[in-house]
Coordinates of C-alpha atoms in Angstrom, one line a residue:
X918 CA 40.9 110.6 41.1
X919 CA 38.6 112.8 42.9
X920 CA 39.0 116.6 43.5
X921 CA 35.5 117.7 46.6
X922 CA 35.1 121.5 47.4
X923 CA 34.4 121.2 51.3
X924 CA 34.7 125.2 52.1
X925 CA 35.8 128.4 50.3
X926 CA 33.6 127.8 48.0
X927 CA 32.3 131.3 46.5
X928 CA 33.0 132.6 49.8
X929 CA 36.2 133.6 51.3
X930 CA 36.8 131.6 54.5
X931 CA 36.9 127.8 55.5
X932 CA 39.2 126.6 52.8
X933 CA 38.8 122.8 52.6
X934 CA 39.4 120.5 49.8
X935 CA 39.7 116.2 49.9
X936 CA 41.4 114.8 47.0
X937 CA 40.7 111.3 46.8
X938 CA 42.7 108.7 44.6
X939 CA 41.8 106.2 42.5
X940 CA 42.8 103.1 45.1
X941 CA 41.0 105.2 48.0
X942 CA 43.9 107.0 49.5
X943 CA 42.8 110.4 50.9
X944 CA 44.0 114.1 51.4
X945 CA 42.3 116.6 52.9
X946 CA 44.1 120.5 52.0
X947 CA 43.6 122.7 54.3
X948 CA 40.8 122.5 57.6
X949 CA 40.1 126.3 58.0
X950 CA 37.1 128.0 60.2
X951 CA 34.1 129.1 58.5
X952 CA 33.9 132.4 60.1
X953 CA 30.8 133.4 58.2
X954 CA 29.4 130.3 60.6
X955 CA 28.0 131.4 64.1
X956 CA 27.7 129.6 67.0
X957 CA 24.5 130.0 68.6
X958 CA 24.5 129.2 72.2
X959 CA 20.6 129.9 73.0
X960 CA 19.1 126.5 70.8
X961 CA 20.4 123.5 72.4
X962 CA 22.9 122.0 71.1
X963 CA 22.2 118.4 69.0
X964 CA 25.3 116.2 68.5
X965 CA 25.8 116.0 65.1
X966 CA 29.1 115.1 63.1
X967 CA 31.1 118.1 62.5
X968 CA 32.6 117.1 58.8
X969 CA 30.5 115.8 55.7
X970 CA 32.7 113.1 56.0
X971 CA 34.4 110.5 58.2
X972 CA 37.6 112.1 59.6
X973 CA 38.9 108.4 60.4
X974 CA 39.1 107.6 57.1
X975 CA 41.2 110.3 56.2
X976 CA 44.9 109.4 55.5
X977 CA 46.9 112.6 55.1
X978 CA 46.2 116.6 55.8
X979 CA 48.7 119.1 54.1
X980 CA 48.5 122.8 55.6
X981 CA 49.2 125.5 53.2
X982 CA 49.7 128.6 56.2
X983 CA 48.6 128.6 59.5
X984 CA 46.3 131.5 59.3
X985 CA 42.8 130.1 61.1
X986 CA 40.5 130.2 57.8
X987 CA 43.1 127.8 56.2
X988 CA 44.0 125.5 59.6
X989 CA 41.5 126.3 62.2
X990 CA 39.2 123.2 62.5
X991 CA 42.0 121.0 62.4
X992 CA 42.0 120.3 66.6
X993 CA 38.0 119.3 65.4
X994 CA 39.1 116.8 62.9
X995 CA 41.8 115.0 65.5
X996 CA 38.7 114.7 68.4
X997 CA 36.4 113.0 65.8
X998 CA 38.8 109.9 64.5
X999 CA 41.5 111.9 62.5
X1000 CA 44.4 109.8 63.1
X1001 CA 47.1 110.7 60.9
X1002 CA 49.9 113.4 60.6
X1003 CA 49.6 117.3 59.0
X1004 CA 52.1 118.5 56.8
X1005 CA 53.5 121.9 56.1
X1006 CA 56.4 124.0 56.6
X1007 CA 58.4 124.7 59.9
X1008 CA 56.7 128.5 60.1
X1009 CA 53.6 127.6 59.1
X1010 CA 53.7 124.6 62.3
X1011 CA 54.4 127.0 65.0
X1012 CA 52.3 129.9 63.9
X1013 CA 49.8 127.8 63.9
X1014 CA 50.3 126.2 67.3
X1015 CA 49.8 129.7 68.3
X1016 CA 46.3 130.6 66.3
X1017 CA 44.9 127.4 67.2
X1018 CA 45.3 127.7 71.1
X1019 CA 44.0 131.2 70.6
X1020 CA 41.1 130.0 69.0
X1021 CA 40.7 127.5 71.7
X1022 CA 41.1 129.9 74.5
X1023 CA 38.6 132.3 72.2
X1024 CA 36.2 129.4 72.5
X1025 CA 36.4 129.3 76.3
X1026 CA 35.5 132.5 76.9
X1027 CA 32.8 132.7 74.6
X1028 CA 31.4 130.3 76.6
X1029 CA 31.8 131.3 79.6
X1030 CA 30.2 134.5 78.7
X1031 CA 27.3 132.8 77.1
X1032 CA 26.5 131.0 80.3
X1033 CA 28.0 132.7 83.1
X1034 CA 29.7 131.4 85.6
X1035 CA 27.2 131.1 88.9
X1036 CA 27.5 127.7 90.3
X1037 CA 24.0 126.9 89.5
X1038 CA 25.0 127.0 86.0
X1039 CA 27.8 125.1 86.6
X1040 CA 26.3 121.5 85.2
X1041 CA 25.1 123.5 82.0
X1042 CA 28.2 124.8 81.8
X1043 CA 30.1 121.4 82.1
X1044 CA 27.5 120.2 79.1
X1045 CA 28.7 123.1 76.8
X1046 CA 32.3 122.7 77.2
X1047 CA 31.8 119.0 75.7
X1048 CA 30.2 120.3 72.3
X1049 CA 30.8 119.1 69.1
X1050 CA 31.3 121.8 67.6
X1051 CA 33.9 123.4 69.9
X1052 CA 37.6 122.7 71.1
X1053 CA 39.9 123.7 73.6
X1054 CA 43.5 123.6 74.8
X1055 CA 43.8 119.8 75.2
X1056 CA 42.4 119.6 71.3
X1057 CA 45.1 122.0 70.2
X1058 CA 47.8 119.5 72.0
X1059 CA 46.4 116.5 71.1
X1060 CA 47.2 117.8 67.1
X1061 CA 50.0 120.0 67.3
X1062 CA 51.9 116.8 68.2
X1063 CA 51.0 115.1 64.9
X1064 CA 52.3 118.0 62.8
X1065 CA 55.0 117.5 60.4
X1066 CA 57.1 119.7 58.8
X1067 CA 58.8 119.6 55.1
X1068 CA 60.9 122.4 53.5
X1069 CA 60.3 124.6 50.6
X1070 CA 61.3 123.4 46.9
X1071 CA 62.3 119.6 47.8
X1072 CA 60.0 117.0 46.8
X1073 CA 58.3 114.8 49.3
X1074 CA 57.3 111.3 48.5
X1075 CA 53.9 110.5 50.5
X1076 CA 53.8 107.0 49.0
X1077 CA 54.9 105.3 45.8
X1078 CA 52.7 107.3 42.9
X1079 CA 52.5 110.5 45.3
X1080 CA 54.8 112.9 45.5
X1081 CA 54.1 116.4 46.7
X1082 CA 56.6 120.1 46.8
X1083 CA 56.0 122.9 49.4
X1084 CA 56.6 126.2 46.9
X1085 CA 57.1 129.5 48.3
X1086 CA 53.9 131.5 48.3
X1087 CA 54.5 134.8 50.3
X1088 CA 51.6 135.8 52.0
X1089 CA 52.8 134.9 55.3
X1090 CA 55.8 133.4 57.3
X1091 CA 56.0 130.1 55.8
X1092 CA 53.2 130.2 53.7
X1093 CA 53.0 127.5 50.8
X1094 CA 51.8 126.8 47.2
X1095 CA 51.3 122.7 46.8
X1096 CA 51.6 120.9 44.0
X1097 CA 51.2 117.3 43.5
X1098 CA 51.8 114.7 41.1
X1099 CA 50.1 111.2 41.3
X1100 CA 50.6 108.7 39.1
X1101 CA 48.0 106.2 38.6
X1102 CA 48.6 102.8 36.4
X1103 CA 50.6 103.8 33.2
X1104 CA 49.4 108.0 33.5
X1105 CA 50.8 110.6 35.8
X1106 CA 48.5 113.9 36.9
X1107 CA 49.7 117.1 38.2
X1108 CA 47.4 119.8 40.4
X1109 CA 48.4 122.8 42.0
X1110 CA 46.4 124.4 45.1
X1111 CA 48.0 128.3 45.1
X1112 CA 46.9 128.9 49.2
X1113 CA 46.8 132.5 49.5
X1114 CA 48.9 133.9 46.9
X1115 CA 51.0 137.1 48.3
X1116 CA 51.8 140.1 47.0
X1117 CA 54.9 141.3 45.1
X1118 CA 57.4 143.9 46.8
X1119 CA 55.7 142.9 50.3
X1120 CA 57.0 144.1 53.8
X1121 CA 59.3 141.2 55.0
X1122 CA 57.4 138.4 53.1
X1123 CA 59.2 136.6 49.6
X1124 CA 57.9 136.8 46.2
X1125 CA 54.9 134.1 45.3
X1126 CA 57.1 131.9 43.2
X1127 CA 55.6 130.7 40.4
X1128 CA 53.6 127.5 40.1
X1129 CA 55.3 124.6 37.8
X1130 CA 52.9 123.7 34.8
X1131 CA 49.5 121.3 36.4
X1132 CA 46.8 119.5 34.7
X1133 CA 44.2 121.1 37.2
X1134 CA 44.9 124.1 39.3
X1135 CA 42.8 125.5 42.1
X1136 CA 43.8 129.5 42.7
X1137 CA 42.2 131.6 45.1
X1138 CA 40.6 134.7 44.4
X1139 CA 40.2 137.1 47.2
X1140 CA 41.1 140.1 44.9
X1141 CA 39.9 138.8 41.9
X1142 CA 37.8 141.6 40.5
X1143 CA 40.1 144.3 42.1
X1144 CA 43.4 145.7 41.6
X1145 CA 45.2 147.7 44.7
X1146 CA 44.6 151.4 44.9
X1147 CA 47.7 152.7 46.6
X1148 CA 50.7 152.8 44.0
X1149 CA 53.0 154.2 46.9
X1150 CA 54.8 152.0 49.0
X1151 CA 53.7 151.1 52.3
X1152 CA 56.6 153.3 54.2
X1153 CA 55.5 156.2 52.0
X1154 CA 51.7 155.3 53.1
X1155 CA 52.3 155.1 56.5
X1156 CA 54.3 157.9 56.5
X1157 CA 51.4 160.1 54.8
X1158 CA 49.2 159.0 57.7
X1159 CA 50.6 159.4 60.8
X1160 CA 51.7 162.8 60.2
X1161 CA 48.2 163.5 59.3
X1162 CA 46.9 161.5 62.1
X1163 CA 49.3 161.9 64.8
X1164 CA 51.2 164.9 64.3
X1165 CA 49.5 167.7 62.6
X1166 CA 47.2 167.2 65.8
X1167 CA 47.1 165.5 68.5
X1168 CA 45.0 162.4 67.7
X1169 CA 45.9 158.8 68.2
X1170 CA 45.4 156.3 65.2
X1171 CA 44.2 152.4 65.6
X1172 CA 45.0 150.6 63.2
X1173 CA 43.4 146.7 63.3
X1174 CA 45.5 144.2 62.2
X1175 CA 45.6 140.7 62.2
X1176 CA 48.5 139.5 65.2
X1177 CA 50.2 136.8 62.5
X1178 CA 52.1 138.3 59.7
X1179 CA 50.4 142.1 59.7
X1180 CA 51.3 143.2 63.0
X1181 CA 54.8 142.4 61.8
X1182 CA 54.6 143.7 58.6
X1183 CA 53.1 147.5 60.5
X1184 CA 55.8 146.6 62.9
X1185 CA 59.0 146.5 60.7
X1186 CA 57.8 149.2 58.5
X1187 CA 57.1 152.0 61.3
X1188 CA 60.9 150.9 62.3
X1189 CA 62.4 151.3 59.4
X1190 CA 60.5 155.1 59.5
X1191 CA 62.7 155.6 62.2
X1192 CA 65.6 154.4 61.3
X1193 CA 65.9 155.2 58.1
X1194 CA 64.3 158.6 57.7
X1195 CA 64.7 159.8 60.9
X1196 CA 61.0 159.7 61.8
X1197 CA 59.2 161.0 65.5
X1198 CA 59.1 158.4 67.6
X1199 CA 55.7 158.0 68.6
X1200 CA 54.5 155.8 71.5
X1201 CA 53.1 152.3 69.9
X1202 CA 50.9 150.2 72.0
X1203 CA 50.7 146.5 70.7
X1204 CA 47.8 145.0 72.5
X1205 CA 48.2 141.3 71.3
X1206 CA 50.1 138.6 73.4
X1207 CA 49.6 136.6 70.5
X1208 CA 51.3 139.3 68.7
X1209 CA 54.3 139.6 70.5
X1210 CA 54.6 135.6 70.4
X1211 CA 54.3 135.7 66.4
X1212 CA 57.1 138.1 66.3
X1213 CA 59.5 136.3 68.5
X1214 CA 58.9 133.1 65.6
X1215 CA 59.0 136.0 62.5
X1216 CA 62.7 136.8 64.1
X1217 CA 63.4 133.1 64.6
X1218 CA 63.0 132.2 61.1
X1219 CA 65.1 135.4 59.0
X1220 CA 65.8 132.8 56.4
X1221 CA 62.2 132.7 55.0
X1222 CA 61.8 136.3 54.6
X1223 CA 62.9 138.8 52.1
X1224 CA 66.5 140.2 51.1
X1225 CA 65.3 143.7 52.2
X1226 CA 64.5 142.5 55.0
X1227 CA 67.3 140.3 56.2
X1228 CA 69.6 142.9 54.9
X1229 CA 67.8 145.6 57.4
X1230 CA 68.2 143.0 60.5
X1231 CA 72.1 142.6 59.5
X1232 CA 72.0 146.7 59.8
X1233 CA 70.0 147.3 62.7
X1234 CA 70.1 143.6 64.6
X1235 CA 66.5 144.1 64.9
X1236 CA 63.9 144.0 62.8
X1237 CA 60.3 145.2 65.1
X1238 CA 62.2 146.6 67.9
X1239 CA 60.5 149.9 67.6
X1240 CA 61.3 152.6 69.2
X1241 CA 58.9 153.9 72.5
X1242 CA 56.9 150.4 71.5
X1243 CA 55.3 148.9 74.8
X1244 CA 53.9 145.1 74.1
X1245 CA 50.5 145.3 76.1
X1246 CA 50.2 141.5 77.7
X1247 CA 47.2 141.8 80.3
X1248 CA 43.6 143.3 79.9
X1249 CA 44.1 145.6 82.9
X1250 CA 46.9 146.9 80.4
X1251 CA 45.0 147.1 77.6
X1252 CA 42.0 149.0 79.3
X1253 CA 44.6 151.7 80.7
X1254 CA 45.7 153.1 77.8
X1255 CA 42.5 154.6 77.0
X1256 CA 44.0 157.3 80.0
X1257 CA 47.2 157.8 78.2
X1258 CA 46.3 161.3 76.1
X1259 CA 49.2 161.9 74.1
X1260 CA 49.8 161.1 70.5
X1261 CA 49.9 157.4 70.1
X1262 CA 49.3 154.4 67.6
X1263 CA 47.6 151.2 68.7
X1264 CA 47.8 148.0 66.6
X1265 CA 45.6 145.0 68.0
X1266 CA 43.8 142.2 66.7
X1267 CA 41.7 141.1 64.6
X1268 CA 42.1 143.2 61.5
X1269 CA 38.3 142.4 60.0
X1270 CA 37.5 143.7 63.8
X1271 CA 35.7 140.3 64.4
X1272 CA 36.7 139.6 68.0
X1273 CA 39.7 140.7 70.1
X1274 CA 41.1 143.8 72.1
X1275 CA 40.8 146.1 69.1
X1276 CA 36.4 145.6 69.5
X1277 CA 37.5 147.7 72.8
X1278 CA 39.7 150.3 71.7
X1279 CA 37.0 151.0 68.3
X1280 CA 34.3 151.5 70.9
X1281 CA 36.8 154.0 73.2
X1282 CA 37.6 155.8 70.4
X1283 CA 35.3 155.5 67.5
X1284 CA 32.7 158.8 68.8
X1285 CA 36.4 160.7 69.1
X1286 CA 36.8 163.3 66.3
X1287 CA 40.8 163.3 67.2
X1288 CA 41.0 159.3 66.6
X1289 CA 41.5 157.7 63.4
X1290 CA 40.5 154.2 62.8
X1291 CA 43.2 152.7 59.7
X1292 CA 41.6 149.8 57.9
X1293 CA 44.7 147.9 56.1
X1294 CA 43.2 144.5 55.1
X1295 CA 40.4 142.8 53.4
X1296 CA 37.2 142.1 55.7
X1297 CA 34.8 139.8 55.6
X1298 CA 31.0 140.3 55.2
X1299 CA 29.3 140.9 58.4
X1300 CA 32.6 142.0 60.5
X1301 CA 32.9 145.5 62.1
X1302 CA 35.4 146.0 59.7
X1303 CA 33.7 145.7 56.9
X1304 CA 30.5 148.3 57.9
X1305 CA 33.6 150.8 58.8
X1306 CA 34.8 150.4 55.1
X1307 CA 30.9 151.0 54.1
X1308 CA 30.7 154.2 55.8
X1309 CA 28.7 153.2 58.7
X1310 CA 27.4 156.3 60.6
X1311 CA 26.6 153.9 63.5
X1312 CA 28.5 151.0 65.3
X1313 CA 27.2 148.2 67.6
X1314 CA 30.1 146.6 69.8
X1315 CA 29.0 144.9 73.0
X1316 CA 25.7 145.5 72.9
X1317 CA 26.5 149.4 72.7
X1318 CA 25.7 151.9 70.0
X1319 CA 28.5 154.1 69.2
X1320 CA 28.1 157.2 66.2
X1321 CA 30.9 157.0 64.2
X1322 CA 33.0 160.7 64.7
X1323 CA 36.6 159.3 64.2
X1324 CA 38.4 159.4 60.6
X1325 CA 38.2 156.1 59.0
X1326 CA 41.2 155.8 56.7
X1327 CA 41.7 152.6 54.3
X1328 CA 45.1 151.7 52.8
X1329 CA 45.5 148.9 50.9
X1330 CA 49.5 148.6 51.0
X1331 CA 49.5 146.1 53.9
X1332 CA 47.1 143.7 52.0
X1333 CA 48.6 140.2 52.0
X1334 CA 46.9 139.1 49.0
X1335 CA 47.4 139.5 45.6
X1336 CA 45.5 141.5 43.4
X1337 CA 43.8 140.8 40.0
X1338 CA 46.8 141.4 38.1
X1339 CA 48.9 139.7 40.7
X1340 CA 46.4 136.9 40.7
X1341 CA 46.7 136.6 36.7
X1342 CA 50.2 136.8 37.1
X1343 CA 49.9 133.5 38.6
X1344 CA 47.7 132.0 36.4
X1345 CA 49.6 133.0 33.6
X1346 CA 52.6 130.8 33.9
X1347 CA 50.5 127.8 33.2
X1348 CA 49.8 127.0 29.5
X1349 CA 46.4 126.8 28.0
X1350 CA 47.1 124.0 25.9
X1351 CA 48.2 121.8 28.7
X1352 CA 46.6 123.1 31.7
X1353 CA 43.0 121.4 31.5
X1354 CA 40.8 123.0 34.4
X1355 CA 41.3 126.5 36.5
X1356 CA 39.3 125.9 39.9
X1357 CA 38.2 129.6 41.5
X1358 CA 37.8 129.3 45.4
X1359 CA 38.7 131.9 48.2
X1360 CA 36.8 134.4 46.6
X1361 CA 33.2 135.8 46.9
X1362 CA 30.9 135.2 43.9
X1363 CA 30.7 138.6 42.4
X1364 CA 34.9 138.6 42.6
X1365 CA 35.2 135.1 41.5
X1366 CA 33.1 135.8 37.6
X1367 CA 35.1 138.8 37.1
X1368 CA 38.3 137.4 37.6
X1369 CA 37.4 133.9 35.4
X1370 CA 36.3 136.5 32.5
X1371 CA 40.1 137.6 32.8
X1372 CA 41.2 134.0 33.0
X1373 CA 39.4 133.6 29.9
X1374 CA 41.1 136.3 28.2
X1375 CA 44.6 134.3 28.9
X1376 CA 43.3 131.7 26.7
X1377 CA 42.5 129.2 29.3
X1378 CA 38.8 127.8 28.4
X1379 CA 37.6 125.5 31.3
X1380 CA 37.3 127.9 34.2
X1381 CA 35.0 126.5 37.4
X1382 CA 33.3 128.0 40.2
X1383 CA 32.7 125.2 42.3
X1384 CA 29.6 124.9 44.5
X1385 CA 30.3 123.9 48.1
X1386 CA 30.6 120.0 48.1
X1387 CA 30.8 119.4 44.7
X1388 CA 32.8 116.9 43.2
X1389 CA 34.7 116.5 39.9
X1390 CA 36.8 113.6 38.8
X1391 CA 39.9 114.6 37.4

């Protein structure tokens, strides 16, 4: 049996893994976007094949969670042979329905604006909507109908020797630790992949349970070499901020966040400021459609989420209806609310800032001493995001300079992901004396040592940190 490291690989994004058994049978975890990988629409394009290996020959795909760095190139992997079905939970099936015609319609316009839309472009145009390297809505159809769903905690037999369990990871709506067992002539393996492990005590999501004891386990490590700052919780944090922010003066705060799983976390706790502490109720603009569609399936599916939070639905029937919230649906909507002057918090996508509405409303409101930009999640290298964490004096959005005048506020309270201690937490339910290998992906480099030096300290001796397409044979 062979275990290939196809993405995430001492980076964060593009988790991909293919597990391939000893009679040739083959699984590919995860399909997720690279977004440290740009398109570059000046050089030609050169067909080329998108995966480092043949998606026809691939028998099985299981989906931890839908978000796009974990499922995202899985409409790719159906147009270039990819025959077979995707498993994953009921959540994770229709929030990802959701990200991947996003992406798809993200990919449209980004062409569109690369080439304009004159009709003497109109052949070039025709040629660049048939790249390899891009999909659009018919893709996203074409795969969503080939998804399968399987419930947490019951064990699925894939085919005589494999058997697989969807465990509850928090994280996000549906989100999913796998663990498999494959038994192979007289000897049975175990391996665990943890998908993004959540945090403890999290707005609306479950507990991470933990994993049963694996031979091999590959764990993620976003936070790896940090532990949260904020010991408040995030009702108090919030709190702390918009009185700061919104109504010791009259400034308006954005806060970025991603439309799946944060928007509803932001969402849920600004209600239950209202609710239950009789907090001002400030205008909230949520400019994502996409939002407002991954809400309608958060409220659809109370079972999955947390006892705090089904007992505050049971109280209050609803769980994001907000107060004075308007759902912003159009552009022309969106663009109009940089006119509205009155106290006011905006949540739109993306969180790292990569993309999206929010690239707008930063740019409106970023040379504004009385605005207040609220970071609340991890961001990748090279996103807007991340330079506002840096203390950027100066922006670029659009092709525009901007100086930075606004407030730029981090918490870390709405971060999905586990820290180091929630990330050892994990780790240490397994035994060193029978688990035989921790994998580190999901994680850049500098947070991947620290956190396998702390692994180490748990008494578990073969820790890797896999290069991007290496292989090991387990």
């Amino acid at each position: 049996m062979k275990l290939q490291f196809l993405g995430a690989a001492k980076q964060v994004t593009g988790s991909m893994y293919l597990l391939e058994l000893e009679d040739g049978y083959k699984i590919l975890i995860d399909c997720g976007t690279d977004m440290e990988r740009s398109i570059d629409f000046e050089v030609p394009y050169e067909p080329a094949p998108f995966f480092p290996f043949d998606p026809s020959l691939i028998n099985l795909v299981v989906l931890t969670h839908a978000h796009i760095d974990h499922s995202g190139n899985i409409p790719m992997l159906y147009r270039e042979g990819y025959e077979g079905q995707v498993l994953c939970t009921p959540p994770t099936a229709e929030l990802a329905a959701l990200l991947l015609m996003d992406s798809a319609n993200l990919h449209l316009r980004k062409l569109r604006a690369a080439q304009g839309e004159s009709r003497k472009k109109h052949k070039q145009m025709d040629r660049l909507l048939r790249r390899g390297d891009l999909y659009l809505q018919k893709d996203v159809e074409d795969s969503m109908s080939n998804f399968v769903t399987l419930q947490f905690n019951k064990k699925f037999v894939i085919k005589p020797g494999l058997e697989l369990t969807f465990i509850p990871a928090g994280h996000l709506l549906g989100a999913a630790h796998l663990y498999f067992s494959v038994t192979e002539g007289d000897q049975t393996k175990t391996l665990g992949f943890s998908g993004d492990i959540g945090r403890y005590d999290y707005p609306l999501h479950i507990d991470p349970f933990p994993m049963p004891a694996c031979d091999y386990l590959v764990c993620e490590s976003t936070y790896g070499n940090r532990v949260h700052e904020d010991k408040v919780e995030p009702i108090d944090a919030l709190a702390k901020i918009i009185k700061e922010t919104c109504l010791d003066k009259p400034g308006r705060l954005i806060i970025p966040a991603f439309s799946v799983g944060r928007t509803q976390a932001v969402l849920y706790t600004l209600n239950r400021l209202i609710e239950e502490r009789g907090f001002p109720a400030i205008r909230v603009f949520t400019d994502s459609p996409m939002g407002k569609s991954s809400t309608r399936i958060y409220s659809k599916y109370l079972a999955y989420l947390n006892p705090e939070a089904r007992a505050f639905q049971k109280e209050y029937d609803d769980l994001f209806d907000v107060e004075n919230l308007v759902f912003l649906q159009s552009e022309k909507e969106s663009r109009a609310i940089r006119n509205y002057h009155e106290p006011c918090i905006i949540i739109s996508s993306s969180g790292m800032i990569s993309g999206g509405r929010v690239e707008q409303h930063i740019a409106d409101n970023i040379s504004n001493s009385y605005a207040t930009i609220l970071l609340i999640g991890y961001a990748a290298e090279g996103t807007l995001g991340r330079q506002l964490m840096e203390g950027t004096d100066l922006i670029r959005v659009k092709d525009r300079e901007y100086r930075v005048n606004a407030q730029i506020r981090k918490i870390d309270v709405f971060s999905g992901h586990a820290d180091q201690k929630g990330l050892l937490k994990f780790v240490a339910n397994q035994k060193p004396e029978h688990l035989k290998t921790v994998f580190l992906s999901h994680g850049e480099e500098e947070s991947m040592l620290e956190f396998r030096d702390e692994i180490r300290r748990l008494g578990f001796s073969d820790v890797i940190l896999p290069e991007k397409s290496e292989t090991f044979t387990l």
